[in-house]
């Protein structure tokens, strides 16, 4: 059904991930260029720094949570029916955030297809 | 840093997951009772049916995407610093949606802690 890219990034420049204004600019650009289709987006500014951002997409969602004090970003891109745009957005975000360490998991959220296949004669 | 519960549910009654109004009621109640702290929430009604919902939380986020035509729900609860509330919300949502099949993954998003531990003498 969908691809879910789950990535934890370390060693990101705190200046890039401290404020909603900066993060929003990056994410708006990446979502627009990736081919993902944004429905709405919401943001929260943590004090003194740190950002949460979630984009509702036609394809599902994209979220970013940041801890500038650790140079840490938790990134999720969940896209149904469009692996290519999801992977493009992921690559663009890595280019933007330039982490020193990346831990990435890719989940296939295709339980429906698997159960259907198992049921068919 | 956080717990991320990722669950795919099948065999959910389509009536419970077709419309924003119904899903919002369930999620508002679960978030409020679980101990998770909502900052904002956004919803999208797909035509003719199907819902996307994302709650920005103090703890990170909770999202639900539904495909009533398959009885399918994709659920994510990502909570930093509060495993207990995340697990409580999860249990409550399973009680609400009553799926026939559940596939659950639990990710520990603790890259920062692991890297820090590996670096210490």
JSON list of C-alpha atoms in Angstrom, two decimals:
[
{"chain": "A", "resi": 1, "resn": "UNK", "atom": "CA", "xyz": [0.00, 0.00, 0.00]},
{"chain": "A", "resi": 2, "resn": "UNK", "atom": "CA", "xyz": [2.69, 2.44, 0.96]},
{"chain": "A", "resi": 3, "resn": "UNK", "atom": "CA", "xyz": [6.29, 3.10, 1.78]},
{"chain": "A", "resi": 4, "resn": "UNK", "atom": "CA", "xyz": [7.25, 4.49, 5.18]},
{"chain": "A", "resi": 5, "resn": "UNK", "atom": "CA", "xyz": [10.73, 5.96, 5.47]},
{"chain": "A", "resi": 6, "resn": "UNK", "atom": "CA", "xyz": [11.74, 6.40, 9.08]},
{"chain": "A", "resi": 7, "resn": "UNK", "atom": "CA", "xyz": [15.04, 8.15, 9.69]},
{"chain": "A", "resi": 8, "resn": "UNK", "atom": "CA", "xyz": [16.93, 9.43, 12.68]},
{"chain": "A", "resi": 9, "resn": "UNK", "atom": "CA", "xyz": [19.59, 11.99, 11.87]},
{"chain": "A", "resi": 10, "resn": "UNK", "atom": "CA", "xyz": [22.43, 13.12, 14.13]},
{"chain": "A", "resi": 11, "resn": "UNK", "atom": "CA", "xyz": [25.01, 15.83, 13.76]},
{"chain": "A", "resi": 12, "resn": "UNK", "atom": "CA", "xyz": [22.67, 18.30, 12.07]},
{"chain": "A", "resi": 13, "resn": "UNK", "atom": "CA", "xyz": [23.61, 21.97, 12.34]},
{"chain": "A", "resi": 14, "resn": "UNK", "atom": "CA", "xyz": [21.40, 23.34, 15.16]},
{"chain": "A", "resi": 15, "resn": "UNK", "atom": "CA", "xyz": [20.87, 26.59, 13.24]},
{"chain": "A", "resi": 16, "resn": "UNK", "atom": "CA", "xyz": [18.93, 24.69, 10.60]},
{"chain": "A", "resi": 17, "resn": "UNK", "atom": "CA", "xyz": [16.54, 23.00, 13.02]},
{"chain": "A", "resi": 18, "resn": "UNK", "atom": "CA", "xyz": [15.93, 25.43, 15.90]},
{"chain": "A", "resi": 19, "resn": "UNK", "atom": "CA", "xyz": [13.16, 27.61, 14.53]},
{"chain": "A", "resi": 20, "resn": "UNK", "atom": "CA", "xyz": [9.87, 26.94, 12.75]},
{"chain": "A", "resi": 21, "resn": "UNK", "atom": "CA", "xyz": [10.59, 29.68, 10.21]},
{"chain": "A", "resi": 22, "resn": "UNK", "atom": "CA", "xyz": [13.78, 27.98, 8.97]},
{"chain": "A", "resi": 23, "resn": "UNK", "atom": "CA", "xyz": [12.42, 24.43, 9.07]},
{"chain": "A", "resi": 24, "resn": "UNK", "atom": "CA", "xyz": [9.17, 25.43, 7.33]},
{"chain": "A", "resi": 25, "resn": "UNK", "atom": "CA", "xyz": [11.10, 27.01, 4.47]},
{"chain": "A", "resi": 26, "resn": "UNK", "atom": "CA", "xyz": [13.12, 23.83, 3.95]},
{"chain": "A", "resi": 27, "resn": "UNK", "atom": "CA", "xyz": [10.11, 21.52, 4.18]},
{"chain": "A", "resi": 28, "resn": "UNK", "atom": "CA", "xyz": [7.85, 23.64, 1.96]},
{"chain": "A", "resi": 29, "resn": "UNK", "atom": "CA", "xyz": [10.51, 23.62, -0.72]},
{"chain": "A", "resi": 30, "resn": "UNK", "atom": "CA", "xyz": [11.20, 19.88, -0.44]},
{"chain": "A", "resi": 31, "resn": "UNK", "atom": "CA", "xyz": [7.53, 18.89, -0.46]},
{"chain": "A", "resi": 32, "resn": "UNK", "atom": "CA", "xyz": [6.82, 21.12, -3.47]},
{"chain": "A", "resi": 33, "resn": "UNK", "atom": "CA", "xyz": [9.77, 19.81, -5.48]},
{"chain": "A", "resi": 34, "resn": "UNK", "atom": "CA", "xyz": [9.46, 16.14, -4.57]},
{"chain": "A", "resi": 35, "resn": "UNK", "atom": "CA", "xyz": [6.08, 15.58, -6.17]},
{"chain": "A", "resi": 36, "resn": "UNK", "atom": "CA", "xyz": [4.37, 14.92, -2.84]},
{"chain": "A", "resi": 37, "resn": "UNK", "atom": "CA", "xyz": [1.04, 16.72, -2.65]},
{"chain": "A", "resi": 38, "resn": "UNK", "atom": "CA", "xyz": [0.49, 18.78, 0.49]},
{"chain": "A", "resi": 39, "resn": "UNK", "atom": "CA", "xyz": [-3.01, 19.17, 1.91]},
{"chain": "A", "resi": 40, "resn": "UNK", "atom": "CA", "xyz": [-2.08, 21.13, 5.03]},
{"chain": "A", "resi": 41, "resn": "UNK", "atom": "CA", "xyz": [0.80, 21.63, 7.40]},
{"chain": "A", "resi": 42, "resn": "UNK", "atom": "CA", "xyz": [1.15, 22.42, 11.09]},
{"chain": "A", "resi": 43, "resn": "UNK", "atom": "CA", "xyz": [4.07, 23.48, 13.19]},
{"chain": "A", "resi": 44, "resn": "UNK", "atom": "CA", "xyz": [5.04, 23.92, 16.79]},
{"chain": "A", "resi": 45, "resn": "UNK", "atom": "CA", "xyz": [7.89, 26.00, 18.18]},
{"chain": "A", "resi": 46, "resn": "UNK", "atom": "CA", "xyz": [9.37, 24.51, 21.33]},
{"chain": "A", "resi": 47, "resn": "UNK", "atom": "CA", "xyz": [11.07, 26.91, 23.76]},
{"chain": "A", "resi": 48, "resn": "UNK", "atom": "CA", "xyz": [13.90, 27.80, 23.71]},
{"chain": "A", "resi": 49, "resn": "UNK", "atom": "CA", "xyz": [14.34, 25.84, 20.50]},
{"chain": "A", "resi": 50, "resn": "UNK", "atom": "CA", "xyz": [13.15, 22.76, 18.68]},
{"chain": "A", "resi": 51, "resn": "UNK", "atom": "CA", "xyz": [10.46, 22.25, 16.08]},
{"chain": "A", "resi": 52, "resn": "UNK", "atom": "CA", "xyz": [7.67, 19.82, 15.30]},
{"chain": "A", "resi": 53, "resn": "UNK", "atom": "CA", "xyz": [6.23, 19.85, 11.81]},
{"chain": "A", "resi": 54, "resn": "UNK", "atom": "CA", "xyz": [3.63, 17.64, 10.21]},
{"chain": "A", "resi": 55, "resn": "UNK", "atom": "CA", "xyz": [2.42, 17.78, 6.62]},
{"chain": "A", "resi": 56, "resn": "UNK", "atom": "CA", "xyz": [-0.79, 16.01, 5.74]},
{"chain": "A", "resi": 57, "resn": "UNK", "atom": "CA", "xyz": [-0.28, 14.73, 2.22]},
{"chain": "A", "resi": 58, "resn": "UNK", "atom": "CA", "xyz": [-2.58, 13.22, -0.37]},
{"chain": "A", "resi": 59, "resn": "UNK", "atom": "CA", "xyz": [-0.12, 10.30, -0.03]},
{"chain": "A", "resi": 60, "resn": "UNK", "atom": "CA", "xyz": [-0.29, 10.21, 3.83]},
{"chain": "A", "resi": 61, "resn": "UNK", "atom": "CA", "xyz": [2.12, 12.36, 5.87]},
{"chain": "A", "resi": 62, "resn": "UNK", "atom": "CA", "xyz": [5.57, 13.78, 6.38]},
{"chain": "A", "resi": 63, "resn": "UNK", "atom": "CA", "xyz": [6.79, 14.71, 9.86]},
{"chain": "A", "resi": 64, "resn": "UNK", "atom": "CA", "xyz": [9.90, 16.24, 11.34]},
{"chain": "A", "resi": 65, "resn": "UNK", "atom": "CA", "xyz": [10.75, 16.61, 15.02]},
{"chain": "A", "resi": 66, "resn": "UNK", "atom": "CA", "xyz": [13.99, 18.35, 16.00]},
{"chain": "A", "resi": 67, "resn": "UNK", "atom": "CA", "xyz": [16.20, 18.54, 19.08]},
{"chain": "A", "resi": 68, "resn": "UNK", "atom": "CA", "xyz": [18.81, 21.19, 18.19]},
{"chain": "A", "resi": 69, "resn": "UNK", "atom": "CA", "xyz": [20.61, 20.62, 21.50]},
{"chain": "A", "resi": 70, "resn": "UNK", "atom": "CA", "xyz": [21.51, 17.14, 20.23]},
{"chain": "A", "resi": 71, "resn": "UNK", "atom": "CA", "xyz": [21.71, 17.98, 16.53]},
{"chain": "A", "resi": 72, "resn": "UNK", "atom": "CA", "xyz": [18.96, 15.39, 16.20]},
{"chain": "A", "resi": 73, "resn": "UNK", "atom": "CA", "xyz": [16.11, 15.11, 13.69]},
{"chain": "A", "resi": 74, "resn": "UNK", "atom": "CA", "xyz": [13.42, 12.42, 13.63]},
{"chain": "A", "resi": 75, "resn": "UNK", "atom": "CA", "xyz": [12.01, 12.21, 10.12]},
{"chain": "A", "resi": 76, "resn": "UNK", "atom": "CA", "xyz": [9.05, 10.20, 8.78]},
{"chain": "A", "resi": 77, "resn": "UNK", "atom": "CA", "xyz": [7.79, 10.09, 5.23]},
{"chain": "A", "resi": 78, "resn": "UNK", "atom": "CA", "xyz": [4.76, 7.86, 4.73]},
{"chain": "A", "resi": 79, "resn": "UNK", "atom": "CA", "xyz": [3.56, 7.82, 1.13]},
{"chain": "A", "resi": 80, "resn": "UNK", "atom": "CA", "xyz": [0.93, 5.60, -0.36]},
{"chain": "A", "resi": 81, "resn": "UNK", "atom": "CA", "xyz": [1.23, 4.90, -4.03]},
{"chain": "A", "resi": 82, "resn": "UNK", "atom": "CA", "xyz": [4.25, 7.06, -4.71]},
{"chain": "A", "resi": 83, "resn": "UNK", "atom": "CA", "xyz": [7.58, 5.59, -3.68]},
{"chain": "A", "resi": 84, "resn": "UNK", "atom": "CA", "xyz": [9.43, 7.82, -6.10]},
{"chain": "A", "resi": 85, "resn": "UNK", "atom": "CA", "xyz": [8.29, 11.12, -4.58]},
{"chain": "A", "resi": 86, "resn": "UNK", "atom": "CA", "xyz": [8.89, 9.80, -1.06]},
{"chain": "A", "resi": 87, "resn": "UNK", "atom": "CA", "xyz": [12.45, 8.78, -1.89]},
{"chain": "A", "resi": 88, "resn": "UNK", "atom": "CA", "xyz": [13.08, 12.05, -3.68]},
{"chain": "A", "resi": 89, "resn": "UNK", "atom": "CA", "xyz": [11.85, 14.03, -0.66]},
{"chain": "A", "resi": 90, "resn": "UNK", "atom": "CA", "xyz": [14.06, 11.91, 1.58]},
{"chain": "A", "resi": 91, "resn": "UNK", "atom": "CA", "xyz": [17.16, 12.55, -0.53]},
{"chain": "A", "resi": 92, "resn": "UNK", "atom": "CA", "xyz": [16.43, 16.26, -0.66]},
{"chain": "A", "resi": 93, "resn": "UNK", "atom": "CA", "xyz": [16.02, 16.43, 3.12]},
{"chain": "A", "resi": 94, "resn": "UNK", "atom": "CA", "xyz": [19.32, 14.65, 3.67]},
{"chain": "A", "resi": 95, "resn": "UNK", "atom": "CA", "xyz": [20.94, 17.20, 1.34]},
{"chain": "A", "resi": 96, "resn": "UNK", "atom": "CA", "xyz": [19.38, 20.02, 3.34]},
{"chain": "A", "resi": 97, "resn": "UNK", "atom": "CA", "xyz": [20.14, 18.73, 6.84]},
{"chain": "A", "resi": 98, "resn": "UNK", "atom": "CA", "xyz": [23.55, 17.17, 6.06]},
{"chain": "A", "resi": 99, "resn": "UNK", "atom": "CA", "xyz": [23.60, 14.82, 9.08]},
{"chain": "A", "resi": 100, "resn": "UNK", "atom": "CA", "xyz": [26.79, 13.09, 10.22]},
{"chain": "A", "resi": 101, "resn": "UNK", "atom": "CA", "xyz": [24.93, 9.92, 11.16]},
{"chain": "A", "resi": 102, "resn": "UNK", "atom": "CA", "xyz": [21.79, 8.44, 9.59]},
{"chain": "A", "resi": 103, "resn": "UNK", "atom": "CA", "xyz": [19.76, 5.50, 10.78]},
{"chain": "A", "resi": 104, "resn": "UNK", "atom": "CA", "xyz": [17.09, 4.66, 8.27]},
{"chain": "A", "resi": 105, "resn": "UNK", "atom": "CA", "xyz": [14.32, 2.09, 8.33]},
{"chain": "A", "resi": 106, "resn": "UNK", "atom": "CA", "xyz": [12.05, 1.39, 5.41]},
{"chain": "A", "resi": 107, "resn": "UNK", "atom": "CA", "xyz": [8.72, -0.20, 6.20]},
{"chain": "A", "resi": 108, "resn": "UNK", "atom": "CA", "xyz": [6.37, -1.54, 3.56]},
{"chain": "A", "resi": 109, "resn": "UNK", "atom": "CA", "xyz": [2.90, -0.86, 4.83]},
{"chain": "A", "resi": 110, "resn": "UNK", "atom": "CA", "xyz": [1.28, -3.45, 2.63]},
{"chain": "A", "resi": 111, "resn": "UNK", "atom": "CA", "xyz": [-0.54, -5.66, 5.12]},
{"chain": "A", "resi": 112, "resn": "UNK", "atom": "CA", "xyz": [-3.68, -5.51, 3.02]},
{"chain": "A", "resi": 113, "resn": "UNK", "atom": "CA", "xyz": [-1.92, -6.79, -0.11]},
{"chain": "A", "resi": 114, "resn": "UNK", "atom": "CA", "xyz": [-0.17, -9.55, 1.83]},
{"chain": "A", "resi": 115, "resn": "UNK", "atom": "CA", "xyz": [-3.33, -10.79, 3.51]},
{"chain": "A", "resi": 116, "resn": "UNK", "atom": "CA", "xyz": [-5.21, -10.65, 0.21]},
{"chain": "A", "resi": 117, "resn": "UNK", "atom": "CA", "xyz": [-2.47, -12.64, -1.53]},
{"chain": "A", "resi": 118, "resn": "UNK", "atom": "CA", "xyz": [-2.44, -15.24, 1.23]},
{"chain": "A", "resi": 119, "resn": "UNK", "atom": "CA", "xyz": [-6.22, -15.60, 0.94]},
{"chain": "A", "resi": 120, "resn": "UNK", "atom": "CA", "xyz": [-6.35, -16.06, -2.81]},
{"chain": "A", "resi": 121, "resn": "UNK", "atom": "CA", "xyz": [-6.48, -19.61, -4.18]},
{"chain": "B", "resi": 1, "resn": "UNK", "atom": "CA", "xyz": [14.51, 9.30, 23.09]},
{"chain": "B", "resi": 2, "resn": "UNK", "atom": "CA", "xyz": [11.13, 7.99, 22.08]},
{"chain": "B", "resi": 3, "resn": "UNK", "atom": "CA", "xyz": [8.89, 5.09, 21.31]},
{"chain": "B", "resi": 4, "resn": "UNK", "atom": "CA", "xyz": [7.27, 4.78, 17.90]},
{"chain": "B", "resi": 5, "resn": "UNK", "atom": "CA", "xyz": [4.37, 2.37, 17.62]},
{"chain": "B", "resi": 6, "resn": "UNK", "atom": "CA", "xyz": [3.57, 1.56, 14.02]},
{"chain": "B", "resi": 7, "resn": "UNK", "atom": "CA", "xyz": [0.50, -0.55, 13.43]},
{"chain": "B", "resi": 8, "resn": "UNK", "atom": "CA", "xyz": [-1.45, -1.74, 10.44]},
{"chain": "B", "resi": 9, "resn": "UNK", "atom": "CA", "xyz": [-4.98, -2.87, 11.22]},
{"chain": "B", "resi": 10, "resn": "UNK", "atom": "CA", "xyz": [-7.26, -4.92, 8.98]},
{"chain": "B", "resi": 11, "resn": "UNK", "atom": "CA", "xyz": [-10.87, -5.93, 9.31]},
{"chain": "B", "resi": 12, "resn": "UNK", "atom": "CA", "xyz": [-11.99, -2.66, 10.87]},
{"chain": "B", "resi": 13, "resn": "UNK", "atom": "CA", "xyz": [-15.67, -1.80, 10.51]},
{"chain": "B", "resi": 14, "resn": "UNK", "atom": "CA", "xyz": [-15.80, 0.71, 7.60]},
{"chain": "B", "resi": 15, "resn": "UNK", "atom": "CA", "xyz": [-18.46, 2.74, 9.42]},
{"chain": "B", "resi": 16, "resn": "UNK", "atom": "CA", "xyz": [-15.92, 3.66, 12.08]},
{"chain": "B", "resi": 17, "resn": "UNK", "atom": "CA", "xyz": [-13.27, 4.92, 9.67]},
{"chain": "B", "resi": 18, "resn": "UNK", "atom": "CA", "xyz": [-15.08, 6.50, 6.71]},
{"chain": "B", "resi": 19, "resn": "UNK", "atom": "CA", "xyz": [-15.75, 10.00, 7.96]},
{"chain": "B", "resi": 20, "resn": "UNK", "atom": "CA", "xyz": [-13.67, 12.66, 9.70]},
{"chain": "B", "resi": 21, "resn": "UNK", "atom": "CA", "xyz": [-16.46, 13.36, 12.16]},
{"chain": "B", "resi": 22, "resn": "UNK", "atom": "CA", "xyz": [-16.47, 9.80, 13.52]},
{"chain": "B", "resi": 23, "resn": "UNK", "atom": "CA", "xyz": [-12.69, 9.34, 13.51]},
{"chain": "B", "resi": 24, "resn": "UNK", "atom": "CA", "xyz": [-12.09, 12.73, 15.16]},
{"chain": "B", "resi": 25, "resn": "UNK", "atom": "CA", "xyz": [-14.45, 11.85, 18.00]},
{"chain": "B", "resi": 26, "resn": "UNK", "atom": "CA", "xyz": [-12.59, 8.60, 18.66]},
{"chain": "B", "resi": 27, "resn": "UNK", "atom": "CA", "xyz": [-9.14, 10.18, 18.44]},
{"chain": "B", "resi": 28, "resn": "UNK", "atom": "CA", "xyz": [-9.99, 13.24, 20.54]},
{"chain": "B", "resi": 29, "resn": "UNK", "atom": "CA", "xyz": [-11.28, 10.96, 23.28]},
{"chain": "B", "resi": 30, "resn": "UNK", "atom": "CA", "xyz": [-8.28, 8.61, 23.13]},
{"chain": "B", "resi": 31, "resn": "UNK", "atom": "CA", "xyz": [-5.69, 11.38, 23.10]},
{"chain": "B", "resi": 32, "resn": "UNK", "atom": "CA", "xyz": [-7.38, 13.14, 26.02]},
{"chain": "B", "resi": 33, "resn": "UNK", "atom": "CA", "xyz": [-7.65, 9.98, 28.13]},
{"chain": "B", "resi": 34, "resn": "UNK", "atom": "CA", "xyz": [-4.24, 8.53, 27.32]},
{"chain": "B", "resi": 35, "resn": "UNK", "atom": "CA", "xyz": [-2.18, 11.30, 28.88]},
{"chain": "B", "resi": 36, "resn": "UNK", "atom": "CA", "xyz": [-0.77, 12.40, 25.55]},
{"chain": "B", "resi": 37, "resn": "UNK", "atom": "CA", "xyz": [-0.81, 16.19, 25.24]},
{"chain": "B", "resi": 38, "resn": "UNK", "atom": "CA", "xyz": [-2.31, 17.53, 22.02]},
{"chain": "B", "resi": 39, "resn": "UNK", "atom": "CA", "xyz": [-1.00, 20.77, 20.54]},
{"chain": "B", "resi": 40, "resn": "UNK", "atom": "CA", "xyz": [-3.10, 20.78, 17.38]},
{"chain": "B", "resi": 41, "resn": "UNK", "atom": "CA", "xyz": [-4.84, 18.37, 15.05]},
{"chain": "B", "resi": 42, "resn": "UNK", "atom": "CA", "xyz": [-5.63, 18.33, 11.36]},
{"chain": "B", "resi": 43, "resn": "UNK", "atom": "CA", "xyz": [-7.90, 16.17, 9.26]},
{"chain": "B", "resi": 44, "resn": "UNK", "atom": "CA", "xyz": [-8.68, 15.40, 5.68]},
{"chain": "B", "resi": 45, "resn": "UNK", "atom": "CA", "xyz": [-11.80, 13.82, 4.27]},
{"chain": "B", "resi": 46, "resn": "UNK", "atom": "CA", "xyz": [-11.13, 11.72, 1.18]},
{"chain": "B", "resi": 47, "resn": "UNK", "atom": "CA", "xyz": [-13.99, 11.26, -1.29]},
{"chain": "B", "resi": 48, "resn": "UNK", "atom": "CA", "xyz": [-16.10, 9.17, -1.21]},
{"chain": "B", "resi": 49, "resn": "UNK", "atom": "CA", "xyz": [-14.62, 7.95, 2.07]},
{"chain": "B", "resi": 50, "resn": "UNK", "atom": "CA", "xyz": [-11.38, 7.64, 3.97]},
{"chain": "B", "resi": 51, "resn": "UNK", "atom": "CA", "xyz": [-9.72, 9.86, 6.53]},
{"chain": "B", "resi": 52, "resn": "UNK", "atom": "CA", "xyz": [-6.30, 11.20, 7.33]},
{"chain": "B", "resi": 53, "resn": "UNK", "atom": "CA", "xyz": [-5.72, 12.61, 10.79]},
{"chain": "B", "resi": 54, "resn": "UNK", "atom": "CA", "xyz": [-2.57, 13.94, 12.41]},
{"chain": "B", "resi": 55, "resn": "UNK", "atom": "CA", "xyz": [-2.21, 15.18, 15.97]},
{"chain": "B", "resi": 56, "resn": "UNK", "atom": "CA", "xyz": [0.84, 17.23, 16.84]},
{"chain": "B", "resi": 57, "resn": "UNK", "atom": "CA", "xyz": [1.67, 16.30, 20.42]},
{"chain": "B", "resi": 58, "resn": "UNK", "atom": "CA", "xyz": [4.02, 17.72, 23.01]},
{"chain": "B", "resi": 59, "resn": "UNK", "atom": "CA", "xyz": [5.46, 14.17, 22.80]},
{"chain": "B", "resi": 60, "resn": "UNK", "atom": "CA", "xyz": [5.69, 14.14, 18.94]},
{"chain": "B", "resi": 61, "resn": "UNK", "atom": "CA", "xyz": [2.71, 12.95, 16.88]},
{"chain": "B", "resi": 62, "resn": "UNK", "atom": "CA", "xyz": [-0.14, 10.53, 16.38]},
{"chain": "B", "resi": 63, "resn": "UNK", "atom": "CA", "xyz": [-1.46, 9.79, 12.90]},
{"chain": "B", "resi": 64, "resn": "UNK", "atom": "CA", "xyz": [-4.24, 7.71, 11.43]},
{"chain": "B", "resi": 65, "resn": "UNK", "atom": "CA", "xyz": [-4.90, 7.00, 7.74]},
{"chain": "B", "resi": 66, "resn": "UNK", "atom": "CA", "xyz": [-7.91, 4.92, 6.79]},
{"chain": "B", "resi": 67, "resn": "UNK", "atom": "CA", "xyz": [-9.06, 2.97, 3.73]},
{"chain": "B", "resi": 68, "resn": "UNK", "atom": "CA", "xyz": [-12.63, 1.92, 4.59]},
{"chain": "B", "resi": 69, "resn": "UNK", "atom": "CA", "xyz": [-12.91, -0.05, 1.32]},
{"chain": "B", "resi": 70, "resn": "UNK", "atom": "CA", "xyz": [-10.27, -2.43, 2.73]},
{"chain": "B", "resi": 71, "resn": "UNK", "atom": "CA", "xyz": [-11.16, -2.11, 6.42]},
{"chain": "B", "resi": 72, "resn": "UNK", "atom": "CA", "xyz": [-7.60, -0.87, 6.76]},
{"chain": "B", "resi": 73, "resn": "UNK", "atom": "CA", "xyz": [-6.09, 1.61, 9.23]},
{"chain": "B", "resi": 74, "resn": "UNK", "atom": "CA", "xyz": [-2.45, 2.75, 9.32]},
{"chain": "B", "resi": 75, "resn": "UNK", "atom": "CA", "xyz": [-1.68, 4.00, 12.80]},
{"chain": "B", "resi": 76, "resn": "UNK", "atom": "CA", "xyz": [1.45, 5.72, 14.15]},
{"chain": "B", "resi": 77, "resn": "UNK", "atom": "CA", "xyz": [2.07, 6.90, 17.68]},
{"chain": "B", "resi": 78, "resn": "UNK", "atom": "CA", "xyz": [5.44, 8.55, 18.20]},
{"chain": "B", "resi": 79, "resn": "UNK", "atom": "CA", "xyz": [5.97, 9.71, 21.76]},
{"chain": "B", "resi": 80, "resn": "UNK", "atom": "CA", "xyz": [9.15, 11.05, 23.28]},
{"chain": "B", "resi": 81, "resn": "UNK", "atom": "CA", "xyz": [9.57, 10.56, 26.98]},
{"chain": "B", "resi": 82, "resn": "UNK", "atom": "CA", "xyz": [6.23, 8.93, 27.65]},
{"chain": "B", "resi": 83, "resn": "UNK", "atom": "CA", "xyz": [5.99, 5.26, 26.73]},
{"chain": "B", "resi": 84, "resn": "UNK", "atom": "CA", "xyz": [3.11, 4.74, 29.11]},
{"chain": "B", "resi": 85, "resn": "UNK", "atom": "CA", "xyz": [0.75, 7.22, 27.47]},
{"chain": "B", "resi": 86, "resn": "UNK", "atom": "CA", "xyz": [1.70, 5.98, 24.00]},
{"chain": "B", "resi": 87, "resn": "UNK", "atom": "CA", "xyz": [0.93, 2.38, 24.93]},
{"chain": "B", "resi": 88, "resn": "UNK", "atom": "CA", "xyz": [-2.30, 3.40, 26.63]},
{"chain": "B", "resi": 89, "resn": "UNK", "atom": "CA", "xyz": [-3.41, 5.32, 23.52]},
{"chain": "B", "resi": 90, "resn": "UNK", "atom": "CA", "xyz": [-2.52, 2.30, 21.41]},
{"chain": "B", "resi": 91, "resn": "UNK", "atom": "CA", "xyz": [-4.56, -0.09, 23.54]},
{"chain": "B", "resi": 92, "resn": "UNK", "atom": "CA", "xyz": [-7.51, 2.30, 23.55]},
{"chain": "B", "resi": 93, "resn": "UNK", "atom": "CA", "xyz": [-7.41, 2.62, 19.76]},
{"chain": "B", "resi": 94, "resn": "UNK", "atom": "CA", "xyz": [-7.35, -1.14, 19.32]},
{"chain": "B", "resi": 95, "resn": "UNK", "atom": "CA", "xyz": [-10.39, -1.31, 21.61]},
{"chain": "B", "resi": 96, "resn": "UNK", "atom": "CA", "xyz": [-12.13, 1.31, 19.47]},
{"chain": "B", "resi": 97, "resn": "UNK", "atom": "CA", "xyz": [-11.26, -0.05, 16.04]},
{"chain": "B", "resi": 98, "resn": "UNK", "atom": "CA", "xyz": [-11.50, -3.77, 16.92]},
{"chain": "B", "resi": 99, "resn": "UNK", "atom": "CA", "xyz": [-9.39, -5.02, 13.99]},
{"chain": "B", "resi": 100, "resn": "UNK", "atom": "CA", "xyz": [-9.32, -8.67, 12.96]},
{"chain": "B", "resi": 101, "resn": "UNK", "atom": "CA", "xyz": [-5.63, -8.53, 12.08]},
{"chain": "B", "resi": 102, "resn": "UNK", "atom": "CA", "xyz": [-2.90, -6.39, 13.63]},
{"chain": "B", "resi": 103, "resn": "UNK", "atom": "CA", "xyz": [0.67, -6.00, 12.49]},
{"chain": "B", "resi": 104, "resn": "UNK", "atom": "CA", "xyz": [2.61, -3.94, 14.99]},
{"chain": "B", "resi": 105, "resn": "UNK", "atom": "CA", "xyz": [6.18, -2.69, 14.95]},
{"chain": "B", "resi": 106, "resn": "UNK", "atom": "CA", "xyz": [7.79, -0.92, 17.85]},
{"chain": "B", "resi": 107, "resn": "UNK", "atom": "CA", "xyz": [10.76, 1.26, 17.05]},
{"chain": "B", "resi": 108, "resn": "UNK", "atom": "CA", "xyz": [12.98, 2.81, 19.67]},
{"chain": "B", "resi": 109, "resn": "UNK", "atom": "CA", "xyz": [14.04, 6.16, 18.33]},
{"chain": "B", "resi": 110, "resn": "UNK", "atom": "CA", "xyz": [17.04, 6.47, 20.58]},
{"chain": "B", "resi": 111, "resn": "UNK", "atom": "CA", "xyz": [19.89, 6.98, 18.12]},
{"chain": "B", "resi": 112, "resn": "UNK", "atom": "CA", "xyz": [21.20, 9.90, 20.15]},
{"chain": "B", "resi": 113, "resn": "UNK", "atom": "CA", "xyz": [21.45, 7.85, 23.35]},
{"chain": "B", "resi": 114, "resn": "UNK", "atom": "CA", "xyz": [23.10, 4.94, 21.54]},
{"chain": "B", "resi": 115, "resn": "UNK", "atom": "CA", "xyz": [25.70, 7.10, 19.83]},
{"chain": "B", "resi": 116, "resn": "UNK", "atom": "CA", "xyz": [26.42, 8.93, 23.09]},
{"chain": "B", "resi": 117, "resn": "UNK", "atom": "CA", "xyz": [26.87, 5.64, 24.94]},
{"chain": "B", "resi": 118, "resn": "UNK", "atom": "CA", "xyz": [29.20, 4.29, 22.24]},
{"chain": "B", "resi": 119, "resn": "UNK", "atom": "CA", "xyz": [31.30, 7.48, 22.48]},
{"chain": "B", "resi": 120, "resn": "UNK", "atom": "CA", "xyz": [31.70, 7.48, 26.25]},
{"chain": "B", "resi": 121, "resn": "UNK", "atom": "CA", "xyz": [34.88, 5.94, 27.69]}
]
